[in-house]
Short mmCIF file of C-alpha atoms and ligand atoms in Angstrom, two decimals:
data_model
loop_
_atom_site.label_atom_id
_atom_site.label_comp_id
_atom_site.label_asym_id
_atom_site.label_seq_id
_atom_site.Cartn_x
_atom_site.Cartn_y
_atom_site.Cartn_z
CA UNK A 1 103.20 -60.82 15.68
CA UNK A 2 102.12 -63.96 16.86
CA UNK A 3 103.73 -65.66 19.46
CA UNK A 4 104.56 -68.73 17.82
CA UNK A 5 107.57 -67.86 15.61
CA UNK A 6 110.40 -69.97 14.33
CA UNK A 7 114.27 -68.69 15.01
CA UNK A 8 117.11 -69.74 14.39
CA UNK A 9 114.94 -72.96 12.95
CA UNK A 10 113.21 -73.90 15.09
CA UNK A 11 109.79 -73.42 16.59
CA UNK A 12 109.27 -71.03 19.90
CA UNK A 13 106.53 -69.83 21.81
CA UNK A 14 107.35 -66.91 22.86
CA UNK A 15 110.84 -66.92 25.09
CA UNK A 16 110.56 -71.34 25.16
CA UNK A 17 111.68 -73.63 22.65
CA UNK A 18 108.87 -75.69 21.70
CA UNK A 19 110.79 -78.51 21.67
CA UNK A 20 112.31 -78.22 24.76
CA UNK A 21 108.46 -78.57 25.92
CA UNK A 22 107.79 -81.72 24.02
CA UNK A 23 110.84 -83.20 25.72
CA UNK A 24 109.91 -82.32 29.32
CA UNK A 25 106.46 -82.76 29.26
CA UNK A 26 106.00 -85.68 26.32
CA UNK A 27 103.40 -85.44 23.50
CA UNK A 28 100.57 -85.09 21.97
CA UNK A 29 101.26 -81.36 23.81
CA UNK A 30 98.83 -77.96 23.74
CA UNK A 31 100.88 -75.10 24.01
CA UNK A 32 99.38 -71.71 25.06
CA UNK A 33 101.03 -68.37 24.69
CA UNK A 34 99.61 -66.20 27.50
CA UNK A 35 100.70 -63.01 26.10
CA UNK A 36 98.69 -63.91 22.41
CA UNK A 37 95.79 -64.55 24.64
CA UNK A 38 95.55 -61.46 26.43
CA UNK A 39 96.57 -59.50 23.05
CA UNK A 40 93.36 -60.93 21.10
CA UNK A 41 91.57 -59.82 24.22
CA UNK A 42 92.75 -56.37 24.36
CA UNK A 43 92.32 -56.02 20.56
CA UNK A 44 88.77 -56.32 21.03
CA UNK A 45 88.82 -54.42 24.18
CA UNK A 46 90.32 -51.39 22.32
CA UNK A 47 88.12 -51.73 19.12
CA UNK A 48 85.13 -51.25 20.95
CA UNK A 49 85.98 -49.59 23.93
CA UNK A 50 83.88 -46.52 22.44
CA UNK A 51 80.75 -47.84 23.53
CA UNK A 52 82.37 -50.24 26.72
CA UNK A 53 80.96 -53.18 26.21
CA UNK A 54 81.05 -56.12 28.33
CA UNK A 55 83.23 -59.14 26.34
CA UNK A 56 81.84 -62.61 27.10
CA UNK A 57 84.92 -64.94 26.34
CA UNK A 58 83.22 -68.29 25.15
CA UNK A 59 84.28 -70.44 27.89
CA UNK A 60 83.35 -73.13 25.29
CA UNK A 61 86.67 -72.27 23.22
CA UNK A 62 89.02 -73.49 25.34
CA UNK A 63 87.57 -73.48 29.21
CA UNK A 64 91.10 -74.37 31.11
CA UNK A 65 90.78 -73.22 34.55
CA UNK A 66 94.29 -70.98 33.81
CA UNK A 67 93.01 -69.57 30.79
CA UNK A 68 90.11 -68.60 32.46
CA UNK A 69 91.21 -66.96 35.46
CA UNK A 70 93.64 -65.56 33.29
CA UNK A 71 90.85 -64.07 31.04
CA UNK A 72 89.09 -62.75 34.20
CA UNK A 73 92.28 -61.20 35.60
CA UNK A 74 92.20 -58.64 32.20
CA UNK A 75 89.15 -57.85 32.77
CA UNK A 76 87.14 -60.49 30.76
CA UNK A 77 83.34 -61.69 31.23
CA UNK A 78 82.07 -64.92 29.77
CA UNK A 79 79.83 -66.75 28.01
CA UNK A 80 78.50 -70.17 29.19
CA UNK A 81 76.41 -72.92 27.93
CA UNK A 82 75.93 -75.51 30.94
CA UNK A 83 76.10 -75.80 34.81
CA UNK A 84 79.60 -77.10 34.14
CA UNK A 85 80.79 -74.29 32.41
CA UNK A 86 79.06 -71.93 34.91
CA UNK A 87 81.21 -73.79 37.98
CA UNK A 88 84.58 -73.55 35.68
CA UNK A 89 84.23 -69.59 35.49
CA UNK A 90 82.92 -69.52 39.23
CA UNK A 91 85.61 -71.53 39.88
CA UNK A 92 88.05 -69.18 38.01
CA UNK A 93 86.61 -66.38 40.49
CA UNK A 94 84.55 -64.38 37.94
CA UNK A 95 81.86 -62.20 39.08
CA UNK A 96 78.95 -64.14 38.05
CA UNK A 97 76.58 -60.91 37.62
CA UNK A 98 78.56 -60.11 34.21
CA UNK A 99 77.81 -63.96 33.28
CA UNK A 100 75.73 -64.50 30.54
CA UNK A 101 74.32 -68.05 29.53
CA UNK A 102 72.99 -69.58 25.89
CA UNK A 103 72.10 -72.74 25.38
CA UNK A 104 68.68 -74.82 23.61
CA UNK A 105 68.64 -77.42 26.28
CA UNK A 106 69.17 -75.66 30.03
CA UNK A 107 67.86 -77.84 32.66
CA UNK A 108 65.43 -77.37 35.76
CA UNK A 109 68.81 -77.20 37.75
CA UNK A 110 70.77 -75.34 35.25
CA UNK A 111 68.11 -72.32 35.63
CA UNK A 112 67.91 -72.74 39.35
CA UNK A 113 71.78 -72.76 39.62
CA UNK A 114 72.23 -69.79 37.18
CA UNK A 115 69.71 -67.81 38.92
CA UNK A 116 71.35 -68.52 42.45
CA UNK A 117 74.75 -67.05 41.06
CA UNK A 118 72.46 -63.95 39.98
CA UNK A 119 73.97 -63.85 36.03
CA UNK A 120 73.85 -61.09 33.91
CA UNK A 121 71.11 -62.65 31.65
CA UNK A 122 70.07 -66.12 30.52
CA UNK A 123 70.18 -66.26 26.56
CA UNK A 124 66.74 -67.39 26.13
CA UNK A 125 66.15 -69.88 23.14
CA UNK A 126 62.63 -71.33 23.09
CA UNK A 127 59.08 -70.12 24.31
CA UNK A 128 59.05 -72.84 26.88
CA UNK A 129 62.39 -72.16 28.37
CA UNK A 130 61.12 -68.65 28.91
CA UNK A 131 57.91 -70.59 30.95
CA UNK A 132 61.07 -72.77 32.94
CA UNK A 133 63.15 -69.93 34.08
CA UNK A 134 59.80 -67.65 35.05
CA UNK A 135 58.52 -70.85 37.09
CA UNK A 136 62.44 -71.36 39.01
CA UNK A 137 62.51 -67.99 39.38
CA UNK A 138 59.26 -68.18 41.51
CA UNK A 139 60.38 -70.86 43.38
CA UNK A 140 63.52 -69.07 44.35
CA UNK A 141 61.51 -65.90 45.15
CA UNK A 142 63.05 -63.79 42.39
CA UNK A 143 63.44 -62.35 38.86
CA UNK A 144 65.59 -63.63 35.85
CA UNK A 145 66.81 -61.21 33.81
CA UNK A 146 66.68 -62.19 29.90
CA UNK A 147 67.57 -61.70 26.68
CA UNK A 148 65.94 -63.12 23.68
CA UNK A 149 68.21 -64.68 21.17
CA UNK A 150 66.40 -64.09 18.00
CA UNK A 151 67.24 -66.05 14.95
CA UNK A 152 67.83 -63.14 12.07
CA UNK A 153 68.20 -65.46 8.87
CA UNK A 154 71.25 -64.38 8.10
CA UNK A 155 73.29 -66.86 6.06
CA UNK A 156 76.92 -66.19 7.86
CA UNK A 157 79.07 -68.37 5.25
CA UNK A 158 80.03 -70.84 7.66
CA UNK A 159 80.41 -74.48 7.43
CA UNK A 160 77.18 -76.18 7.68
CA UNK A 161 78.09 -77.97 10.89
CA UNK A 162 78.58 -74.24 12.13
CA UNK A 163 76.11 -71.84 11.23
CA UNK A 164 73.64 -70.85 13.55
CA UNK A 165 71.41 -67.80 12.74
CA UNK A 166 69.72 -69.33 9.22
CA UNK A 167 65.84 -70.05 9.55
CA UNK A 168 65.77 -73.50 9.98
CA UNK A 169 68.33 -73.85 12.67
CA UNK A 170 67.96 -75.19 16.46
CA UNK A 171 68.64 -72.27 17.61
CA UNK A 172 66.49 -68.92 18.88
CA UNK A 173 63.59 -67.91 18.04
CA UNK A 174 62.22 -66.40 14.98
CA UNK A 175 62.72 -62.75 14.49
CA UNK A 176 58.97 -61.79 13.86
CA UNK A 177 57.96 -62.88 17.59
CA UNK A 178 60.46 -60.58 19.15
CA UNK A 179 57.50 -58.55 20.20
CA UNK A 180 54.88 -61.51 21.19
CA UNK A 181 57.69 -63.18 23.25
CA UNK A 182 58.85 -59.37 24.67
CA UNK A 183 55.01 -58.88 25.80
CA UNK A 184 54.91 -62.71 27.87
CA UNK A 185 57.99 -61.57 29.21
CA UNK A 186 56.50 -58.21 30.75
CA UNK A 187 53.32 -59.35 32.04
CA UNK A 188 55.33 -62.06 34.28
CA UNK A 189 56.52 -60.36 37.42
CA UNK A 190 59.29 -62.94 37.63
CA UNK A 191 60.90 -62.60 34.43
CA UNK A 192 62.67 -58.82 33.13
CA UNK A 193 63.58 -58.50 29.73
CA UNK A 194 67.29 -57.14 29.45
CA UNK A 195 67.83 -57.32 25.69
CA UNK A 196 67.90 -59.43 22.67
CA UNK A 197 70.78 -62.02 21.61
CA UNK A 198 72.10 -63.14 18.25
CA UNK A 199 74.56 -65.68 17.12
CA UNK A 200 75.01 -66.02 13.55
CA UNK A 201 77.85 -69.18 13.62
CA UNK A 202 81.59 -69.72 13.54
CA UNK A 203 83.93 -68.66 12.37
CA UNK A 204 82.87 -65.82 10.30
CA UNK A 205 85.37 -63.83 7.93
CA UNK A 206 82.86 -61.03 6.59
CA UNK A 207 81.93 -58.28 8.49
CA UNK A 208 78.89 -58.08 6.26
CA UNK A 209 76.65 -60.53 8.63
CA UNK A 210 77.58 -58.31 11.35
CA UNK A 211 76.49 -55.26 9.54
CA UNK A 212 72.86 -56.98 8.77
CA UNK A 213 72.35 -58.45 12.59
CA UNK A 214 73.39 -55.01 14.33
CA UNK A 215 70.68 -53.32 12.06
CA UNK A 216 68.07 -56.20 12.47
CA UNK A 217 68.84 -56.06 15.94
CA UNK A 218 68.22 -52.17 16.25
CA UNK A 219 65.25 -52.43 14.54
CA UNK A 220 63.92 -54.79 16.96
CA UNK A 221 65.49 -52.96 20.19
CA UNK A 222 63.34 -49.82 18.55
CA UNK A 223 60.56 -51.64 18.04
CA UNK A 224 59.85 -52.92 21.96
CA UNK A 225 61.05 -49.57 23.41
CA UNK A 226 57.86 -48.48 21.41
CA UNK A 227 55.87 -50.60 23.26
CA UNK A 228 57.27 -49.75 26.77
CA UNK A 229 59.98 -52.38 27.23
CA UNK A 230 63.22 -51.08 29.13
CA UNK A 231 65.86 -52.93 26.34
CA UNK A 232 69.03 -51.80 26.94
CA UNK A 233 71.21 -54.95 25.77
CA UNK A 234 72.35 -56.05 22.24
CA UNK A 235 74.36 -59.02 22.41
CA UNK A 236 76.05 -60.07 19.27
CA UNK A 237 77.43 -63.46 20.34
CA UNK A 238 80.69 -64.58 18.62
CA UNK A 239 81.71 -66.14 15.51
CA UNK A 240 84.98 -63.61 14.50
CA UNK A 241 86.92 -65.23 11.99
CA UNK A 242 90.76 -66.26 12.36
CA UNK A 243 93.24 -66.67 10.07
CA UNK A 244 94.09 -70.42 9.79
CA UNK A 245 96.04 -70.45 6.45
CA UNK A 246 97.47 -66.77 5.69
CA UNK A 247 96.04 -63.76 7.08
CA UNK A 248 92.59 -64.02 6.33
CA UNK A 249 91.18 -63.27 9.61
CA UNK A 250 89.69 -59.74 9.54
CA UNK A 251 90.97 -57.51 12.79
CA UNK A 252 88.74 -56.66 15.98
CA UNK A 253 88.62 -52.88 14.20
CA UNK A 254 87.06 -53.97 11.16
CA UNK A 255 84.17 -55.75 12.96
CA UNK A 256 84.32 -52.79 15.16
CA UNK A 257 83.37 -50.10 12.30
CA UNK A 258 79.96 -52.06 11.44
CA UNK A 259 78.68 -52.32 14.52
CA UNK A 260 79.50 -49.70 17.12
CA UNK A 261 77.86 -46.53 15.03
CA UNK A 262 74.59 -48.50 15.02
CA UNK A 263 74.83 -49.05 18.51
CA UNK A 264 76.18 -45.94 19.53
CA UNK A 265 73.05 -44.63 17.27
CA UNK A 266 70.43 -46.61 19.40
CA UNK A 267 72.54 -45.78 22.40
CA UNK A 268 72.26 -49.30 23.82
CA UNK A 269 75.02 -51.73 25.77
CA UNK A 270 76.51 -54.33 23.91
CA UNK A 271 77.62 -57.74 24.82
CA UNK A 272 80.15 -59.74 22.43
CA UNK A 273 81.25 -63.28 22.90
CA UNK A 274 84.06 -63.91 21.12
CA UNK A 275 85.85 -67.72 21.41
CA UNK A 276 88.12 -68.08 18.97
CA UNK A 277 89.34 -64.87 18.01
CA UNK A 278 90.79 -64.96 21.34
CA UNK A 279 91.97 -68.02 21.73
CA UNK A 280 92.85 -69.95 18.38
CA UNK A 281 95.93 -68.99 17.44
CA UNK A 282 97.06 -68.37 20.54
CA UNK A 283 97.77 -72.33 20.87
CA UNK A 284 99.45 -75.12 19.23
CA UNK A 285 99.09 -79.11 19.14
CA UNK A 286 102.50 -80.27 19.62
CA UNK A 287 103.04 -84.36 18.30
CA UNK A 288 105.78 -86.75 17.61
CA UNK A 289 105.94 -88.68 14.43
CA UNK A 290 106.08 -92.55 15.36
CA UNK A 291 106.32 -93.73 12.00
CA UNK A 292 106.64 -93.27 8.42
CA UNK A 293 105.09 -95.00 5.32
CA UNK A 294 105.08 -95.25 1.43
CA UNK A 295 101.76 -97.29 0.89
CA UNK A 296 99.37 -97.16 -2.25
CA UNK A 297 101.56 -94.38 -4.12
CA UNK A 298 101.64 -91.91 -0.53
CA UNK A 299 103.71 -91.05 1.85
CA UNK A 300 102.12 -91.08 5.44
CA UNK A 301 103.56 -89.38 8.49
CA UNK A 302 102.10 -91.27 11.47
CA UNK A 303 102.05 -89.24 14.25
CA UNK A 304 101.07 -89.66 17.96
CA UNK A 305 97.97 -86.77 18.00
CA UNK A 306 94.88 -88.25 16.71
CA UNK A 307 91.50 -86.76 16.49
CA UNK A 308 91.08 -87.66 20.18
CA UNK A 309 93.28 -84.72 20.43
CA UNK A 310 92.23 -82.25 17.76
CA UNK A 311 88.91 -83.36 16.12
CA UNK A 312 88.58 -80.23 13.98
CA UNK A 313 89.77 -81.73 10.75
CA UNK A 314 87.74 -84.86 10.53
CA UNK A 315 84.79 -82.98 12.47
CA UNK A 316 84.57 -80.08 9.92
CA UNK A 317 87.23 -80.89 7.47
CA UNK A 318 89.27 -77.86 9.08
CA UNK A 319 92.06 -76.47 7.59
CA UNK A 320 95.10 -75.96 10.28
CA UNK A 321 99.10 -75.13 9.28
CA UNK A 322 100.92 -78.43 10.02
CA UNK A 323 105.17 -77.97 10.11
CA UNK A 324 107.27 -79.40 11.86
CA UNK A 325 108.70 -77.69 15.01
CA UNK A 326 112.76 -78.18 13.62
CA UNK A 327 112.08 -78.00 10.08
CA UNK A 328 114.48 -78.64 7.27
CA UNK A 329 112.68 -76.01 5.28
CA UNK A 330 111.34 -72.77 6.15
CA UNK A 331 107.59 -72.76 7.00
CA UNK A 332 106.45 -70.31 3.85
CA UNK A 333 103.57 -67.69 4.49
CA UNK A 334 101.49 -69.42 2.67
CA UNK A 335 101.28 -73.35 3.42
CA UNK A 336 98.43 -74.53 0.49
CA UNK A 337 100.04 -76.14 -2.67
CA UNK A 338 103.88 -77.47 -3.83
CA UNK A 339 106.62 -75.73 -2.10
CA UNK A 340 110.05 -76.49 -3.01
CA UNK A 341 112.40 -79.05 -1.21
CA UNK A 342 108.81 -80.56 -0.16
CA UNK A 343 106.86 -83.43 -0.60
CA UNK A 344 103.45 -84.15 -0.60
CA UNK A 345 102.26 -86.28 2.29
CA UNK A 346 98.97 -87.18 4.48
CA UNK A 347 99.64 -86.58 8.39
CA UNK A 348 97.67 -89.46 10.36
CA UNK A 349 97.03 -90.18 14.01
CA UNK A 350 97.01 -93.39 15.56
CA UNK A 351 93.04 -94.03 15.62
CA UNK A 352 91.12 -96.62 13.85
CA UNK A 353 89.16 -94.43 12.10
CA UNK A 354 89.60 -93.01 8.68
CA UNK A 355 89.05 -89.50 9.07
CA UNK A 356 92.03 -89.39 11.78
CA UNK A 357 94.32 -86.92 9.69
CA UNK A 358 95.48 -83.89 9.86
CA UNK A 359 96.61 -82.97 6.66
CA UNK A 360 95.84 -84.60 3.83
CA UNK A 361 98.59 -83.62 0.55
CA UNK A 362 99.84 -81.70 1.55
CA UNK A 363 103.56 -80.71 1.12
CA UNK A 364 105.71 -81.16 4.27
CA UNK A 365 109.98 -80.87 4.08
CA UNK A 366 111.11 -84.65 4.80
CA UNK A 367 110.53 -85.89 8.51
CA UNK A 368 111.55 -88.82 10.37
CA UNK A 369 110.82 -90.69 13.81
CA UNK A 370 111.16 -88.90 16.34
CA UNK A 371 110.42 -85.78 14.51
CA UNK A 372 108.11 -82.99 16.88
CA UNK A 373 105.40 -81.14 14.27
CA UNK A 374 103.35 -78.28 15.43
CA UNK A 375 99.79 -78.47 14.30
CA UNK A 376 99.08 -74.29 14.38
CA UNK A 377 96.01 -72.49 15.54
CA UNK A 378 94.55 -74.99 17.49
CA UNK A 379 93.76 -73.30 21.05
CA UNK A 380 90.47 -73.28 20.19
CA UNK A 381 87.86 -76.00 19.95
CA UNK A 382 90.97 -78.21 20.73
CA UNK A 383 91.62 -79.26 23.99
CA UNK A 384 87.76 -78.59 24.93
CA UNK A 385 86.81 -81.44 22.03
CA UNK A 386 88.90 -84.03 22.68
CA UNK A 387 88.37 -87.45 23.98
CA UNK A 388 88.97 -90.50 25.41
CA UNK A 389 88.24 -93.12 22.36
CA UNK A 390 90.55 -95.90 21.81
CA UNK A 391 91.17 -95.56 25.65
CA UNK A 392 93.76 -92.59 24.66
CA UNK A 393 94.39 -90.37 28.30
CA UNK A 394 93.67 -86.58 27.34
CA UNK A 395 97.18 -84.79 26.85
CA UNK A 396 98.57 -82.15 28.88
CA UNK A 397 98.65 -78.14 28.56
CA UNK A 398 100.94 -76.06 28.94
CA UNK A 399 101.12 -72.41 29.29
CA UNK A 400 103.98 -70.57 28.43
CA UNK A 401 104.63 -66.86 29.73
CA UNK A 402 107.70 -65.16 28.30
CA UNK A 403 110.53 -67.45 29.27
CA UNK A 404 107.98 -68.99 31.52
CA UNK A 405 105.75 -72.01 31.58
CA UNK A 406 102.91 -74.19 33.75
CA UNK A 407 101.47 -77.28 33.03
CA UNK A 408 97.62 -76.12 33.55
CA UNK A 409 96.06 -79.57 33.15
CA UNK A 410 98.66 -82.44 33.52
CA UNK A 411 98.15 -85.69 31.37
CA UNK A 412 95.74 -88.20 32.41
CA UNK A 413 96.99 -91.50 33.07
CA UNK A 414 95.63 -94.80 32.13
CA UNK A 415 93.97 -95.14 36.18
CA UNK A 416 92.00 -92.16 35.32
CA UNK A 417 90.61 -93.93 32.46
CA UNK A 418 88.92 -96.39 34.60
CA UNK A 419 88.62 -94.43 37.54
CA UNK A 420 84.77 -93.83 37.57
CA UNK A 421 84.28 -97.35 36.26
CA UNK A 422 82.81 -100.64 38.08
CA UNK A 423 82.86 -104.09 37.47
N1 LLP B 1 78.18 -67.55 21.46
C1 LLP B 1 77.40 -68.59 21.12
C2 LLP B 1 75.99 -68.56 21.47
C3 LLP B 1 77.96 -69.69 20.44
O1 LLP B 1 77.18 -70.72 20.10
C4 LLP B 1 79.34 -69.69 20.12
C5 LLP B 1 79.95 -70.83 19.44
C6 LLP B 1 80.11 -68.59 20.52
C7 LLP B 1 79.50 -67.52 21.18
C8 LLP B 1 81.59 -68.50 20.27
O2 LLP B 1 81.88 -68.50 18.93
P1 LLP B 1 83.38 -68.14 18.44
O3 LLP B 1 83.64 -66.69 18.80
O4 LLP B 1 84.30 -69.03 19.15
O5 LLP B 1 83.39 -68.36 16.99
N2 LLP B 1 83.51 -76.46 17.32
C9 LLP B 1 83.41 -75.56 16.20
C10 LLP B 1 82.84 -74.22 16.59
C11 LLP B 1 81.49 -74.31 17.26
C12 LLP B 1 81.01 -72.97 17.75
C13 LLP B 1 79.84 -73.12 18.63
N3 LLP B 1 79.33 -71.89 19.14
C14 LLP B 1 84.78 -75.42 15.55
O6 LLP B 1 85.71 -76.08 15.98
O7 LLP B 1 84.92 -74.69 14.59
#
């Protein structure tokens, strides 16, 4: 059971009333349940522990310091995509040799900073990055261990903004060079090729892509251990699916079964980095309505999270639960179409923009001023995305641990708005 779960009407997370948050520490509010973290962790821990892999959390998901050590402290590894995200996990105290790091555009000091903390293996996307990292790596007097993310051309059924492993796509490399790239990689004494890398988008509620990249993937493992290569890594990326709306979201298990006998079968490691499986619905968007309207034949509730907060829905057109946290009507399984004693209504923030909504008619029980609504499954891609247009601070998080909570990252204030600024 999730941690976020109404009783006696109104909204908790785990042991703490919501509310009593939104109060204390003001809103817009991200709420984190610790104990739904580490539970989406150990679900994948236990799925696969057959073949014990090593689980790259996506730092990009939701890269608070606190989540992070706290990801580290069960036993977590990570994925990162910049020097900043490398310092966050360093930072967090993370043994950096279990660190692996994607990305199309690493820089000269990037590669020279990644290869000083001695990571696990950079994700390699293009030909010339391979030339960049081989070149550091000399300069530093040593060898960088890599994998080759490969682009399989496998259409993952995500949102266009989100797929990744289609031909066509900025990322990887095609599939068919696997062995030309493999054979550059051996005949340069400062470069070792670990294993090959796939990432096929986000979020992804099939297994079936899985099933096709673990296979593709073998194939190719097979086909350079032919030719004297020493691949012993398969790294799947991310891209599990979550349920935003019912219970869509397919378990750790499920994605388990396709892809451990093949790997098992091969008798290779295997690297996951999973983002939001872990951490989406393990937090929640907390606002305050401000005002209410009837304009042009809709009702609006005008709340004080904007896509500054939470740019998900006008980013991607996302889907996320919106209810609020003392309703006047129980929040249904199911929140899509009319549900009785409800009205249909669009949920805007306060930025001049258009596509600042969150819901769009949608039916809501009645809500006034003052109101707190929770929008759900938004601890990941949340806080990480948000902003600072219309000169709106970034809003606090909170993590709450049984009856328990800390503010992780306290709200910035308008002086911290300006603070790198000069006139
Ligand atoms: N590995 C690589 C190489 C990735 O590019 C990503 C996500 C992940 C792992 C983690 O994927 P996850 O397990 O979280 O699905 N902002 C978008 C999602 C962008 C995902 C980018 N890459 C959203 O809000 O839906």
């Amino acid at each position: 059971m999730s941690a976020f779960h109404y009783q006696n009407d109104e909204l908790f997370c785990e042991n703490v009333p919501v509310a009593q948050l939104a109060e204390e520490f003001g809103t817009p509010l991200w709420v984190y349940s610790k104990s739904d973290f580490l539970g989406r962790l150990k679900e994948i821990q236990d799925a696969f522990a057959e073949v014990d892999p090593v689980i790259c959390y996506s730092v990009k998901a939701n890269g608070n310091l606190s989540i992070l050590k706290t990801m580290n402290d069960a036993g977590s590894s990570f994925d990162v995509v910049s020097g900043g995200e490398l310092f966050r996990v360093q930072q967090a105290g993370a043994d950096t040799s279990r660190v692996v790091f994607a990305g199309v555009g690493k820089t000269d000091e990037e590669i020279r900073q990644a290869l000083k903390a001695d990571i696990l293996m950079f994700d390699v996307e293009s030909e010339a990055e391979l030339d960049a990292i081989a070149r550091i790596a000399g300069e530093l007097n040593c060898v960088g261990r890599v994998a080759l993310r490969l682009n399989p051309d496998i259409d993952a059924k995500t949102h266009h903004k989100t797929t990744t492993g289609k031909k066509g796509n900025k990322f990887g490399m095609d599939i068919e060079r696997a062995t030309e790239l493999a054979d550059k990689v051996l005949k340069d004494e400062h470069l070792e090729l670990t294993g090959i890398h796939m990432h096929l988008g986000s979020p992804i509620l099939s297994t079936d892509p899985y099933a096709k990249a673990v296979k593709k993937g073998a194939e190719v493992i097979s086909q350079l251990r032919e030719k004297g290569h020493n691949t012993n890594w398969l790294n799947l990326g991310g891209g599990f699916g979550i349920s935003y709306k019912t219970d869509e979201g397919p378990s750790a298990q499920t994605y388990a079964d396709v892809i451990v006998p093949t790997i098992k079968e091969i008798g290779c490691r295997l690297a996951l980095e999973p983002g939001r499986f872990i951490a989406g619905n393990s937090g929640v968007l907390i606002s305050q309505i401000v005002f209410t309207k009837r304009e042009g034949g809709k009702l609006f509730y005008i709340q004080d999270g904007g896509m500054t907060d939470l740019v998900r829905p006008a980013m991607y057109d996302s889907y996320h639960r919106v209810w609020p946290v003392k309703p006047k009507v129980p929040m249904p399984f199911d929140c899509e179409g009319e549900i009785e004693g409800c009205e249909p209504a669009d949920v805007v923030g306060p930025v001049c923009e258009s596509c600042d909504y969150f819901a769009k008619d949608r039916y809501l029980p009645p809500m006034q001023r003052g109101d707190y609504l929770c929008m759900f499954s938004a601890g990941a891609y949340g806080s990480v995305m948000s902003s600072n247009y219309n000169a709106r601070p970034r809003s606090a998080e909170i993590l709450v641990d049984g009856s328990e909570n800390q503010v992780i990252r306290r709200r910035e204030t308008y002086e911290e708005l300006i603070a790198l600024e000069q006139t």
